[in-house]
Coordinates of C-alpha atoms and ligand atoms in Angstrom, one line a residue:
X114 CA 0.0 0.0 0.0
X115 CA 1.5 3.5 -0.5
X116 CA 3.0 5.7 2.0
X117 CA 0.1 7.8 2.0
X118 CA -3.1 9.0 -0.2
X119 CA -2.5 11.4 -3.2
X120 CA -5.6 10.2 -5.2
X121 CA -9.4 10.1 -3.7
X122 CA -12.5 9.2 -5.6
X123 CA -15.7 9.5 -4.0
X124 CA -19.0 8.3 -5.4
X125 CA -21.5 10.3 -4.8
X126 CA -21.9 13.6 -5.2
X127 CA -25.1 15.0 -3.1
X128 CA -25.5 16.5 0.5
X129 CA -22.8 14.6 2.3
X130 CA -20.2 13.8 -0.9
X131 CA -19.9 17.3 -2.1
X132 CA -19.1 19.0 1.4
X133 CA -16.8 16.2 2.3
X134 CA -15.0 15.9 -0.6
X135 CA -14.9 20.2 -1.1
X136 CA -13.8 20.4 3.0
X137 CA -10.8 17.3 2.3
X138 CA -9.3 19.1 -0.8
X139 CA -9.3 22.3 0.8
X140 CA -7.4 21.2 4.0
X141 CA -5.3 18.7 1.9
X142 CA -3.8 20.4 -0.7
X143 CA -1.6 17.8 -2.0
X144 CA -4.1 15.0 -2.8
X145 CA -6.4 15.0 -6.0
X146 CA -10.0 14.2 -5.4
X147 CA -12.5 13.3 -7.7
X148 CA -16.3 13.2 -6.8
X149 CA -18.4 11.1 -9.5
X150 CA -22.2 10.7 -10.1
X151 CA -24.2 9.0 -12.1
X152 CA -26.5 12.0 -12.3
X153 CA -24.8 14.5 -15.0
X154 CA -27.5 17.2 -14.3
X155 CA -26.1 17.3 -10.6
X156 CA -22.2 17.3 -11.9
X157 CA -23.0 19.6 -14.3
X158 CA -24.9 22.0 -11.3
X159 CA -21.2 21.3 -9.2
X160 CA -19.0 22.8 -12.2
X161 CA -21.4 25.7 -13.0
X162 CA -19.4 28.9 -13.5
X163 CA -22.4 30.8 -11.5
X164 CA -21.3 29.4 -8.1
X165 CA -25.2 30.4 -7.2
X166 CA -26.4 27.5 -9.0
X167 CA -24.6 24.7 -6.7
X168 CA -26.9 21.9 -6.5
X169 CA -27.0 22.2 -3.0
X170 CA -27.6 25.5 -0.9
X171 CA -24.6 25.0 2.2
X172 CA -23.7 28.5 3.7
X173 CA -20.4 28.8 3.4
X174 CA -19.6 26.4 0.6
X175 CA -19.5 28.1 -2.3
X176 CA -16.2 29.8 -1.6
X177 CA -14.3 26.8 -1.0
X178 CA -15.4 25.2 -4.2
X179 CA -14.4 28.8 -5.3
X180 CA -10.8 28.0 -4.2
X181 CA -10.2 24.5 -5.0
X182 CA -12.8 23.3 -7.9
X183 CA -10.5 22.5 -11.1
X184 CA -7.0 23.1 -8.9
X185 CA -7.4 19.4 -6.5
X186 CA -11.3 19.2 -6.7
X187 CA -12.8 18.1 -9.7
X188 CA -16.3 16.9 -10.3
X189 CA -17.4 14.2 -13.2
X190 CA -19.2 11.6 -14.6
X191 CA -16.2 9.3 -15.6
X192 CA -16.5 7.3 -12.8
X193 CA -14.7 4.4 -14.5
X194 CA -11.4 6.1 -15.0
X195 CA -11.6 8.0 -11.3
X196 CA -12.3 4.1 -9.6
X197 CA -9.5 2.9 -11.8
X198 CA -7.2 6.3 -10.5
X199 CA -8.0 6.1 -6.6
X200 CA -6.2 4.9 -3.9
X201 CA -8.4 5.4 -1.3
X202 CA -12.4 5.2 -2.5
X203 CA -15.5 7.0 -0.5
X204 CA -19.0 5.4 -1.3
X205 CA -21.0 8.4 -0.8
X206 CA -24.5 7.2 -2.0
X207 CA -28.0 7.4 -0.9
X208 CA -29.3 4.3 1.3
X209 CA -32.8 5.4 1.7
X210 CA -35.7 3.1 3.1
X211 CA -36.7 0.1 1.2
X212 CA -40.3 1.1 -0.7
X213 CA -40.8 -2.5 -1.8
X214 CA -39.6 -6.4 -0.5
X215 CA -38.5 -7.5 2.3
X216 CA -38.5 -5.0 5.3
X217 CA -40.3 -2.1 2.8
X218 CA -41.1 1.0 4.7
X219 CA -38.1 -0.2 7.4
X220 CA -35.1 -1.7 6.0
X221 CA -32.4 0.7 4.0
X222 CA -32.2 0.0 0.5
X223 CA -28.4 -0.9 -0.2
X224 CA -28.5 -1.3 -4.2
X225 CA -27.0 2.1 -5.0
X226 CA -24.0 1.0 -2.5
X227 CA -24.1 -2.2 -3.8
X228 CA -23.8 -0.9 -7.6
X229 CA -21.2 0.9 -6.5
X230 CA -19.0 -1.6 -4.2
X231 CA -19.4 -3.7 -8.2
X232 CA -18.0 -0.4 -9.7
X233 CA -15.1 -0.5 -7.7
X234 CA -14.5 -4.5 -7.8
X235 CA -14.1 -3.7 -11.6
X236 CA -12.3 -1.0 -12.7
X237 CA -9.9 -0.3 -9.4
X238 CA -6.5 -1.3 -9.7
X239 CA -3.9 -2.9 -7.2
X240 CA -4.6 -1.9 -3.5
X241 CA -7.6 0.5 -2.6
X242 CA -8.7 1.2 0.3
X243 CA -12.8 1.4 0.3
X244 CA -14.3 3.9 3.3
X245 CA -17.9 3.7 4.1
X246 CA -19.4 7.2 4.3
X247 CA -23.1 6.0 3.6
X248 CA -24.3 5.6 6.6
X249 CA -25.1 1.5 6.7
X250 CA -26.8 -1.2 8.6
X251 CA -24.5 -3.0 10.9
X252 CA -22.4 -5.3 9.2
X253 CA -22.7 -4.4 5.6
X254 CA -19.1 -3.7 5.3
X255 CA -19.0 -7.5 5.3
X256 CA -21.6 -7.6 2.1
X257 CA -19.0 -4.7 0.3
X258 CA -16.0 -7.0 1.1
X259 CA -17.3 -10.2 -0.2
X260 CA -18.9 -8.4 -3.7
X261 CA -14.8 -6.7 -3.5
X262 CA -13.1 -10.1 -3.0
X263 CA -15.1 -11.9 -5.4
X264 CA -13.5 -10.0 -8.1
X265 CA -10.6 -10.6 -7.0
X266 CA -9.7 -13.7 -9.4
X267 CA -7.0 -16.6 -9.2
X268 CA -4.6 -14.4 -11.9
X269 CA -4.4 -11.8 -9.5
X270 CA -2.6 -13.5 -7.1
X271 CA 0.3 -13.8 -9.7
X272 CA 0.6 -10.3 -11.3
X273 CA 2.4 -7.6 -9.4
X274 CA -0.7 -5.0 -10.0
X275 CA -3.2 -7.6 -8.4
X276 CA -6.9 -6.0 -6.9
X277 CA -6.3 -5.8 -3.3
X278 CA -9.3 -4.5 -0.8
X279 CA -9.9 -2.8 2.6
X280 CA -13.1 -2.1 4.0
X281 CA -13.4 0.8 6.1
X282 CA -16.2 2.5 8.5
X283 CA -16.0 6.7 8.0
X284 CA -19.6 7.7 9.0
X285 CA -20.1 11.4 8.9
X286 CA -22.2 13.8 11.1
X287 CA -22.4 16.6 9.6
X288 CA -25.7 18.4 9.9
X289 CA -26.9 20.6 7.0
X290 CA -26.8 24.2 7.3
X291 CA -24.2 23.8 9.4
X292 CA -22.2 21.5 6.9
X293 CA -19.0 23.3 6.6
X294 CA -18.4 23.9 9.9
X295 CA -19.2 20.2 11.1
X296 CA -16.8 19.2 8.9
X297 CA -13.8 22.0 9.3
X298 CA -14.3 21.5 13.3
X299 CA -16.2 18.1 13.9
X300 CA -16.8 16.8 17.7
X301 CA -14.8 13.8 16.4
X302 CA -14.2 11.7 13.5
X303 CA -15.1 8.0 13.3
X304 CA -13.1 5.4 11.8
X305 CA -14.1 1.7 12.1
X306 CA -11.7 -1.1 10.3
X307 CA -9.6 -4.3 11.2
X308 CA -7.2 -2.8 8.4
X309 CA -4.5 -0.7 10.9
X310 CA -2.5 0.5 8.0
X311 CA -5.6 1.3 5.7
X312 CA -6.9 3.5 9.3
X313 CA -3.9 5.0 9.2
X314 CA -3.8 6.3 6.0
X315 CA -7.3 8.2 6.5
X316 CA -6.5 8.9 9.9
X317 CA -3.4 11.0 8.4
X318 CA -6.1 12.9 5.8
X319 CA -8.1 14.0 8.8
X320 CA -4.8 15.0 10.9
X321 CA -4.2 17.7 8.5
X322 CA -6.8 19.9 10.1
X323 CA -8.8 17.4 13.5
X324 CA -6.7 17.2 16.5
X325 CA -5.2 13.4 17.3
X326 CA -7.4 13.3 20.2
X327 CA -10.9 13.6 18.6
X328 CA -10.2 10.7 15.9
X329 CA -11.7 8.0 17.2
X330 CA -10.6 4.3 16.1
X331 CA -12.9 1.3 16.8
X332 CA -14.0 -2.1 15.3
X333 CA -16.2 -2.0 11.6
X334 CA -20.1 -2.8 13.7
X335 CA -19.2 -0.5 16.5
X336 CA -18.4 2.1 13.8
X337 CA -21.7 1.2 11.8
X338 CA -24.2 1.3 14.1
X339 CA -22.7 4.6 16.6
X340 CA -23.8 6.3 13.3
X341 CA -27.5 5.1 13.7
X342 CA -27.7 5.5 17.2
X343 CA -26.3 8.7 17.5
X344 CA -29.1 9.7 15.2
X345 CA -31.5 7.7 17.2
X346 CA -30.5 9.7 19.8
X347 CA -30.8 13.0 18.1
X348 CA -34.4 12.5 16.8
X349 CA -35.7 10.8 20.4
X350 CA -34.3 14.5 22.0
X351 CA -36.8 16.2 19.3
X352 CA -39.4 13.6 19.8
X353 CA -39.3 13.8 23.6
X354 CA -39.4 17.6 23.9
X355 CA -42.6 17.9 21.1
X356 CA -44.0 15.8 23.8
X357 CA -43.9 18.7 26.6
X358 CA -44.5 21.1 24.0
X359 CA -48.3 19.9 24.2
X360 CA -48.5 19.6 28.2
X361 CA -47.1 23.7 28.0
X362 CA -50.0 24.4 26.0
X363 CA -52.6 22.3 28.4
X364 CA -51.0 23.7 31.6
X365 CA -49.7 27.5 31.1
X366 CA -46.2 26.8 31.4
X367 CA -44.1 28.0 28.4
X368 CA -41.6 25.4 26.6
X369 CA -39.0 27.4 25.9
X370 CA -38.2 28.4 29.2
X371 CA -38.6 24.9 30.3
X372 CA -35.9 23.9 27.7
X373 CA -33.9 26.3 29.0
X374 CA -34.2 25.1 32.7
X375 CA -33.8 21.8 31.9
X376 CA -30.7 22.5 28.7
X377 CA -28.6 23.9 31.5
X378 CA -27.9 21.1 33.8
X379 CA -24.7 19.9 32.1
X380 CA -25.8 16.4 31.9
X381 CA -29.0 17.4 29.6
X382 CA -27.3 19.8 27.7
X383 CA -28.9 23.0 25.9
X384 CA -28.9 21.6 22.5
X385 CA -31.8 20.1 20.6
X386 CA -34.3 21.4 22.9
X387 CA -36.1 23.1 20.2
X388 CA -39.6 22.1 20.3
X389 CA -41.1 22.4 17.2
X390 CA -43.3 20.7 13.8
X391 CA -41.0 17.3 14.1
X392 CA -37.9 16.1 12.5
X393 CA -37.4 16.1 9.0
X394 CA -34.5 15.0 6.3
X395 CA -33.4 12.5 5.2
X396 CA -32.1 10.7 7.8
X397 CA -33.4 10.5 11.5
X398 CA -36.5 8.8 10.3
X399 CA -35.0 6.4 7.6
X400 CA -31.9 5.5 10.1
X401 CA -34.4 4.5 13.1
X402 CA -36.6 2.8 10.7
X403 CA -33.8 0.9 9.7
X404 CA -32.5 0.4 13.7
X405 CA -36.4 -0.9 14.6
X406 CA -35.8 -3.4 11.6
X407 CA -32.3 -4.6 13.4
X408 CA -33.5 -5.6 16.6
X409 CA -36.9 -7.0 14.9
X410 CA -34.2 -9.0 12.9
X411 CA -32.5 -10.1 15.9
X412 CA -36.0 -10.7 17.8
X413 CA -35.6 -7.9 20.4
X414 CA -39.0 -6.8 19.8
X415 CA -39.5 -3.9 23.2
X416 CA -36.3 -2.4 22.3
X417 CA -37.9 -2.1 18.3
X418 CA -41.3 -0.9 19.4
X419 CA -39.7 1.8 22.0
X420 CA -37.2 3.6 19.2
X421 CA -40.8 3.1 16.8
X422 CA -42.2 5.3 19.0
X423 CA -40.0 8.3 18.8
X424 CA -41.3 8.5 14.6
X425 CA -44.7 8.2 15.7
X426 CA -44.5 11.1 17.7
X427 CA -43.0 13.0 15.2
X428 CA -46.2 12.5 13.2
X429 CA -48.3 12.9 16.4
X430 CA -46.7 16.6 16.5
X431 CA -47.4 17.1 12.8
X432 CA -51.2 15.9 13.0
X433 CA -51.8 17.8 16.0
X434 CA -50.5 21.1 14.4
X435 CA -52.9 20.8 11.4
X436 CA -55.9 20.5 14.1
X437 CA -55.1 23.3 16.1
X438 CA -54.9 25.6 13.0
X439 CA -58.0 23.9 11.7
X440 CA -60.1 24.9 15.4
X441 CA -58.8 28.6 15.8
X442 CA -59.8 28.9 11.9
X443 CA -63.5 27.8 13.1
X444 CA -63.3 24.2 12.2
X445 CA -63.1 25.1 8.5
X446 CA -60.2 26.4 5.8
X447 CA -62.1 25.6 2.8
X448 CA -62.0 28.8 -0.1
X449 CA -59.1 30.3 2.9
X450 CA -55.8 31.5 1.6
X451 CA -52.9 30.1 4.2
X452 CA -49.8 31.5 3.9
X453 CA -47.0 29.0 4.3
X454 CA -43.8 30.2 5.2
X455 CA -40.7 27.8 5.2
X456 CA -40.9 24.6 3.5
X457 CA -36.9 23.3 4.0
X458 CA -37.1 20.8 6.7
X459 CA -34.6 23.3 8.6
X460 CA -32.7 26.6 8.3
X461 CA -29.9 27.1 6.1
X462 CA -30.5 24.3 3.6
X463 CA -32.9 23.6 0.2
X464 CA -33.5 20.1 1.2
X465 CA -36.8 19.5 2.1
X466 CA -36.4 15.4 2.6
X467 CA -39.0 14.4 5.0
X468 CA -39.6 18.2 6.1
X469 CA -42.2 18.6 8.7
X470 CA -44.0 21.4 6.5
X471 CA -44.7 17.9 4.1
X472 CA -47.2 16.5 5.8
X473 CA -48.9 19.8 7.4
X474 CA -49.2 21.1 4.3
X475 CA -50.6 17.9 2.6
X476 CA -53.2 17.7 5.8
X477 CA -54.1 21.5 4.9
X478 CA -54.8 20.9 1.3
X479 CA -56.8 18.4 2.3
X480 CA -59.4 20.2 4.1
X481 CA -59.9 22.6 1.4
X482 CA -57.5 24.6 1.5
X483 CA -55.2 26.9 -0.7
X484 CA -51.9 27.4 0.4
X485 CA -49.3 29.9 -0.8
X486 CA -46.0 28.8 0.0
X487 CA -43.0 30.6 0.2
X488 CA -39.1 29.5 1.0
X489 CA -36.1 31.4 0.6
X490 CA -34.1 28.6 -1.4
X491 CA -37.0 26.0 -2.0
X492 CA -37.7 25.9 -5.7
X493 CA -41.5 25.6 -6.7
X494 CA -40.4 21.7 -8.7
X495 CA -39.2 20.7 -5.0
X496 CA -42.9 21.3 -3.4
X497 CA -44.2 20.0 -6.0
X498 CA -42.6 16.1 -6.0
X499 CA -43.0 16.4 -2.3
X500 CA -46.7 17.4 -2.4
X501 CA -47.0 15.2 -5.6
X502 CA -49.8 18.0 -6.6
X503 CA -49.1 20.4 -9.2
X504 CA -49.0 23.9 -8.6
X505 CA -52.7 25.4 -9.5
X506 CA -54.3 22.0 -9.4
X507 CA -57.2 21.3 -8.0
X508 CA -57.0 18.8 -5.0
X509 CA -60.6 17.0 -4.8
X510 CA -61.9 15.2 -1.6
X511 CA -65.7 15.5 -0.3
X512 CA -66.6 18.7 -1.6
X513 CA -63.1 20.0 0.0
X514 CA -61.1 21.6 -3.2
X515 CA -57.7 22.7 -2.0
X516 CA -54.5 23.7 -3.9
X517 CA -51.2 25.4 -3.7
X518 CA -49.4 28.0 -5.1
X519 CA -46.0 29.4 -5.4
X520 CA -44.6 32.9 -3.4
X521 CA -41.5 34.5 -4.6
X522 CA -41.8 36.5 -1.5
X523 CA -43.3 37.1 1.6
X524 CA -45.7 40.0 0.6
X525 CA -46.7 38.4 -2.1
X526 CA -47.1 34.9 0.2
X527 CA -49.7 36.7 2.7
X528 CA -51.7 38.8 0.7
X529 CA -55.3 38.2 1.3
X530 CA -54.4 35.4 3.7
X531 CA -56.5 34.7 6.7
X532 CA -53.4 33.2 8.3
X533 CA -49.6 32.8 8.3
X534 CA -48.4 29.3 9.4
X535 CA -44.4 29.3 9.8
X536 CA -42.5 26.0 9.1
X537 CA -39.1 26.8 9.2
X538 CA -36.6 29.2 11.2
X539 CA -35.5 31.3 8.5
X540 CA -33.6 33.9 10.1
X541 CA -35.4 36.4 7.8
X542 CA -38.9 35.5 9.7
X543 CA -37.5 37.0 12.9
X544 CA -37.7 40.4 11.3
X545 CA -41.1 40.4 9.4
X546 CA -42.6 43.6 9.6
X547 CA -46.3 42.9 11.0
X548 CA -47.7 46.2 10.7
X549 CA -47.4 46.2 6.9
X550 CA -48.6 42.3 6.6
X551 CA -52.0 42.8 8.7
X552 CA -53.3 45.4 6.3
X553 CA -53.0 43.0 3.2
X554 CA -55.0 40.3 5.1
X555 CA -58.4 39.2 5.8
X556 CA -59.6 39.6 9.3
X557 CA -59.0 38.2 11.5
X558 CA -55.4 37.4 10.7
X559 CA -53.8 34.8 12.3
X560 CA -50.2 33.6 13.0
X561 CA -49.0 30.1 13.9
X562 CA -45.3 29.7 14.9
X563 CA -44.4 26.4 14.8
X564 CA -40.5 27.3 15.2
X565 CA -41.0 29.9 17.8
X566 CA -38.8 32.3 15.6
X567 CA -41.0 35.1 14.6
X568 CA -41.7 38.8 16.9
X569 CA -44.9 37.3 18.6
X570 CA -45.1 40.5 20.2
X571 CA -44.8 43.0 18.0
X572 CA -47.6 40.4 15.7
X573 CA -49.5 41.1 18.6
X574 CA -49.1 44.6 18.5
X575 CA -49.8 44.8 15.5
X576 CA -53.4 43.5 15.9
X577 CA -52.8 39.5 15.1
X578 CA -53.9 36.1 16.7
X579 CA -51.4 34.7 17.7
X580 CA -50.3 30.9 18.2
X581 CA -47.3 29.8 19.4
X582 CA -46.0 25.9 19.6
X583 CA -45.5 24.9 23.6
X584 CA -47.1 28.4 25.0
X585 CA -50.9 28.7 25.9
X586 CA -52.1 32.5 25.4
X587 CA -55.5 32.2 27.2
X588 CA -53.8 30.7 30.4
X589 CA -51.0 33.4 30.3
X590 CA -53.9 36.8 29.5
Ligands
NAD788 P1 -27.9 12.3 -1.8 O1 -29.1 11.6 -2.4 O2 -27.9 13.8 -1.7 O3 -26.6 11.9 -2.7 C1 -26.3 10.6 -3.1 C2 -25.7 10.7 -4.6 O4 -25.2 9.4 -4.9 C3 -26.7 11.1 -5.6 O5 -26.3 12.2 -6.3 C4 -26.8 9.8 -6.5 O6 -27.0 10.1 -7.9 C5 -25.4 9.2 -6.3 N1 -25.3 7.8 -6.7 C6 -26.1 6.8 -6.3 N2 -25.7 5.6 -6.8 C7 -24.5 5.9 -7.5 C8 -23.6 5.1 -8.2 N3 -23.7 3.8 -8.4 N4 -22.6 5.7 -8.8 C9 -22.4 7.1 -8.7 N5 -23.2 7.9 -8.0 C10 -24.3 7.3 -7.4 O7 -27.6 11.6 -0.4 P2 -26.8 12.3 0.8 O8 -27.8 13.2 1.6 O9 -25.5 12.9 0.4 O10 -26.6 11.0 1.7 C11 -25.6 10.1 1.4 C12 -25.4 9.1 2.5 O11 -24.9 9.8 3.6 C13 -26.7 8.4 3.0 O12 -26.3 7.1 3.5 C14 -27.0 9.3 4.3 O13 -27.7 8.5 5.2 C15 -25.7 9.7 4.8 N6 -25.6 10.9 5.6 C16 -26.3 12.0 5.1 C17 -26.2 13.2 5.8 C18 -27.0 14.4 5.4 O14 -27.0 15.4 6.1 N7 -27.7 14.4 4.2 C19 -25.4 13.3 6.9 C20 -24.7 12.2 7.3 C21 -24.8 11.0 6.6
UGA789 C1 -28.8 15.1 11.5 C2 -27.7 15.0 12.6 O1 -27.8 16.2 13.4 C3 -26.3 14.9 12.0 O2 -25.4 14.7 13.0 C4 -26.3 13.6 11.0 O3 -25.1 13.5 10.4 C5 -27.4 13.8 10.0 O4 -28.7 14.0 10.6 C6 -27.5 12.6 9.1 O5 -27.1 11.5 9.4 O6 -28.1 12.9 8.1 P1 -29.7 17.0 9.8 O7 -30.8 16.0 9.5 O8 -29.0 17.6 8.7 O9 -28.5 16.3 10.7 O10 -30.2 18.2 10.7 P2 -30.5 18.4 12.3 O11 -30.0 19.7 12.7 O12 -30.1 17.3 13.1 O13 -32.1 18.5 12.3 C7 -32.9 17.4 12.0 C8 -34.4 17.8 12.2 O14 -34.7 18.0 13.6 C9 -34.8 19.2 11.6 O15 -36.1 19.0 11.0 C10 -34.8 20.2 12.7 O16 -35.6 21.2 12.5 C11 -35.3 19.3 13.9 N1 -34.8 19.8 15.2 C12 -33.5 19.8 15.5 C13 -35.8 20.2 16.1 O17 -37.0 20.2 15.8 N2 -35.4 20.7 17.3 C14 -34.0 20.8 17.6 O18 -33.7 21.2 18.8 C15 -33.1 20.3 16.7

């Protein structure tokens, strides 16, 4: 095996590929890395000269592409000849939840990694070192290693260039949004493997710019399934504070002071204590699915039904969202304009992958009625697949007719609106100027916060309802 890595190819190029790969040229000048995918539309997004039309919005990204794109960072399509080139290879791909077969709707569907682990069995050359980035069920490094070493064939073993694999764990936690600096300053770096030179050689890429001490080395199925539970983890935080969120409401207190009582003993911590319209992307839900489908596999059925019910109360929170808008609008938003604003599953980013706004805005439609939605980086096409309703069309049940339509802004959004119903933090809701929205809308206007983000006060002021997630305002008059 070489000294050290001076060629990368990762496969991949989407939320977690593209940051990872950007953040690893820029802090390692020296080694050439390729990111491939087999979607030219997205590759060709990556190289676009207009740095605005990225495929993915990532604060902060744009400018390191800026400095290393076409110098050690190259994006492509030739997959073949960058397999063939690498000496170290990240499998970057999607693993969503199975939609069909065995375990559908828990299970994560491993084709696109397994396509890719047969990429790599036949075009790479002499000794690669494989790194998982996907985030995988426990033990499917072993299902890469034996499609890798069946390709491996008896005239190898004689030729001085012969196919030579190690499988390593890499899982990354980077959030989105936040992407860039996760990865420029993570809590730690993961690296499972049985291969000590092979972790040695990525240990050395990270060195360059993570300090010894937060690179942790463990065994490939401790390294696999940290990455689910940590997620597991994450999501059953949002679940479990959506749950007190609702008791707030029923008893007066208010749930963002409770976070902040409870976030500052140092053994709950103040983080992800938001309460707020559920998780969403692409992962918490498909990641517990797929840990409720482990222990079912291995019969452990309380421990499978307990991390089940952190994703049911996600939806709880969702459902129960759509009826509280539904009674203060008096039981009935047929022929009502509802402004939507936010439709990202977070801040910060265009994905909208499992966002909460989804299903609330799905339950709206519904019951009749028309929404106008607006996101600061959420193209109309996005809210479309997700809603899988055209803009304009009309969506038919029991005499309900509801629809949606696109907002390029917020004016524009809550014009003739009976209400405003915000989905995500966007920083710019904070600042929204109430006192010019209330005199475009019908009366009486309403706002629902789900995020607690906007001036409630100065909405109040301004002469609007007011609802806020986790905060009862006829207790507290
Ligand atoms: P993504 O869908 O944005 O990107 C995956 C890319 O892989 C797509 O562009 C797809 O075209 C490409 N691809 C699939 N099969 C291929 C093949 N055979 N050859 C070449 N390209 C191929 O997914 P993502 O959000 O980047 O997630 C990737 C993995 O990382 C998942 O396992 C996910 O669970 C994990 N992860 C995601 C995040 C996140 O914040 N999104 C964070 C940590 C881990
Ligand atoms: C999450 C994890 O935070 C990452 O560590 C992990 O790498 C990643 O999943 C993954 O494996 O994909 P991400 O989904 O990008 O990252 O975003 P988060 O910041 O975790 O938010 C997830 C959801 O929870 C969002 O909808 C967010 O609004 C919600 N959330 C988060 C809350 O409702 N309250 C909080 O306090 C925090």
């Amino acid at each position: 095996m070489s000294k050290s890595i001076l060629n990368i190819c990762c496969i991949g190029a989407g939320y977690v590929g593209g940051p990872t790969m950007t953040v690893i040229a820029d802090k390692c000048p020296n080694i050439k890395v390729n990111v491939v995918d087999i979607n030219s539309e997205r590759i060709k997004k990556w190289n676009d000269k207009d740095l605005s039309k990225l495929p993915i919005y990532e604060p902060g990204l744009k400018e390191i592409i800026e400095r290393c794109r076409n110098k050690n960072l190259f994006f492509s399509t030739e997959i073949q000849k960058h397999i063939s080139n690498a000496d170290m290879i990240f499998i970057s791909v999607n693993t969503p939840t199975k939609t069909k077969g065995i375990g559908a709707g828990q299970a994560s569907d491993l084709k696109w990694v397994e396509a890719s682990s047969r990429e790599i069995a036949k075009y790479s050359k002499g000794k690669t070192i494989v790194v998982e980035k996907s985030t995988l069920p426990v033990r499917t490094a072993r299902t890469i290693k034996e499609i890798l070493e069946a390709s491996v064939s008896k005239d190898d073993y004689d030729s001085s260039n012969a196919k030579e694999f190690s499988v390593l764990s890499n899982p990354e936690f980077l959030s989105e949004g936040n992407a860039v600096n996760d990865l420029e300053n993570p809590d730690r770096v993961l690296i499972g493997g049985e291969d000590k030179e092979a972790i040695s050689l990525l240990r050395e890429i990270y060195l360059n710019w993570v300090k010894e001490e937060k690179i942790i080395t463990t065994d490939l199925w401790s390294s696999e399934l940290s990455k689910l539970v940590a997620n597991a983890f994450l999501a059953q935080r949002v679940s479990s504070i959506n749950t007190v969120s609702s008791l707030c409401e029923a008893t007066g207190a208010d749930i963002k002071n409770v976070s902040l009582a409870i976030g500052t003993d140092k053994r709950i911590g103040p983080l992800f204590l938001n309460a707020g319209p559920g998780f969403g992307g692409s992962c918490f839900k498909k990641d517990i699915s797929n840990l409720v489908y482990i222990y079912n596999h291995y019969g452990l059925k309380e421990e499978a039904e307990y991390w089940q019910k952190v994703i049911d109360i996600n939806y709880w929170q969702q459902n129960r969202i759509t009826e509280i808008i539904l009674k203060n609008l008096f039981g009935t938003i047929t022929d009502k304009k509802i402004s939507i604003l936010g439709f990202s599953f977070k801040a910060n980013t265009n994905d909208t992958r499992e966002s909460p706004a989804i299903r609330i805005c799905k339950n709206l439609i519904e019951e009749g009625g028309n929404l106008s939605i607006y996101d600061p980086q959420v193209k109309a096409e996005a809210i479309e697949f997700n809603l899988n309703l055209a803009e304009h069309e009309l969506f038919d049940t029991e005499a309900k007719v509801g629809s949606w339509q696109f907002s390029n802004t917020i004016i524009e959004s809550t014009k003739n609106a009976d209400a405003v119903v915000v989905m995500t933090e966007w920083e710019e809701f904070k600042y929204i100027n109430w006192n010019e929205i209330i005199k475009m809308m019908r009366k009486p206007p309403w706002l629902f916060d789900t995020r607690s983000i906007t001036n409630i006060k100065k909405a109040k002021e301004a002469g609007m309802k007011t609802w806020r997630l986790g905060f009862n305002e006829k207790i507290n008059q």
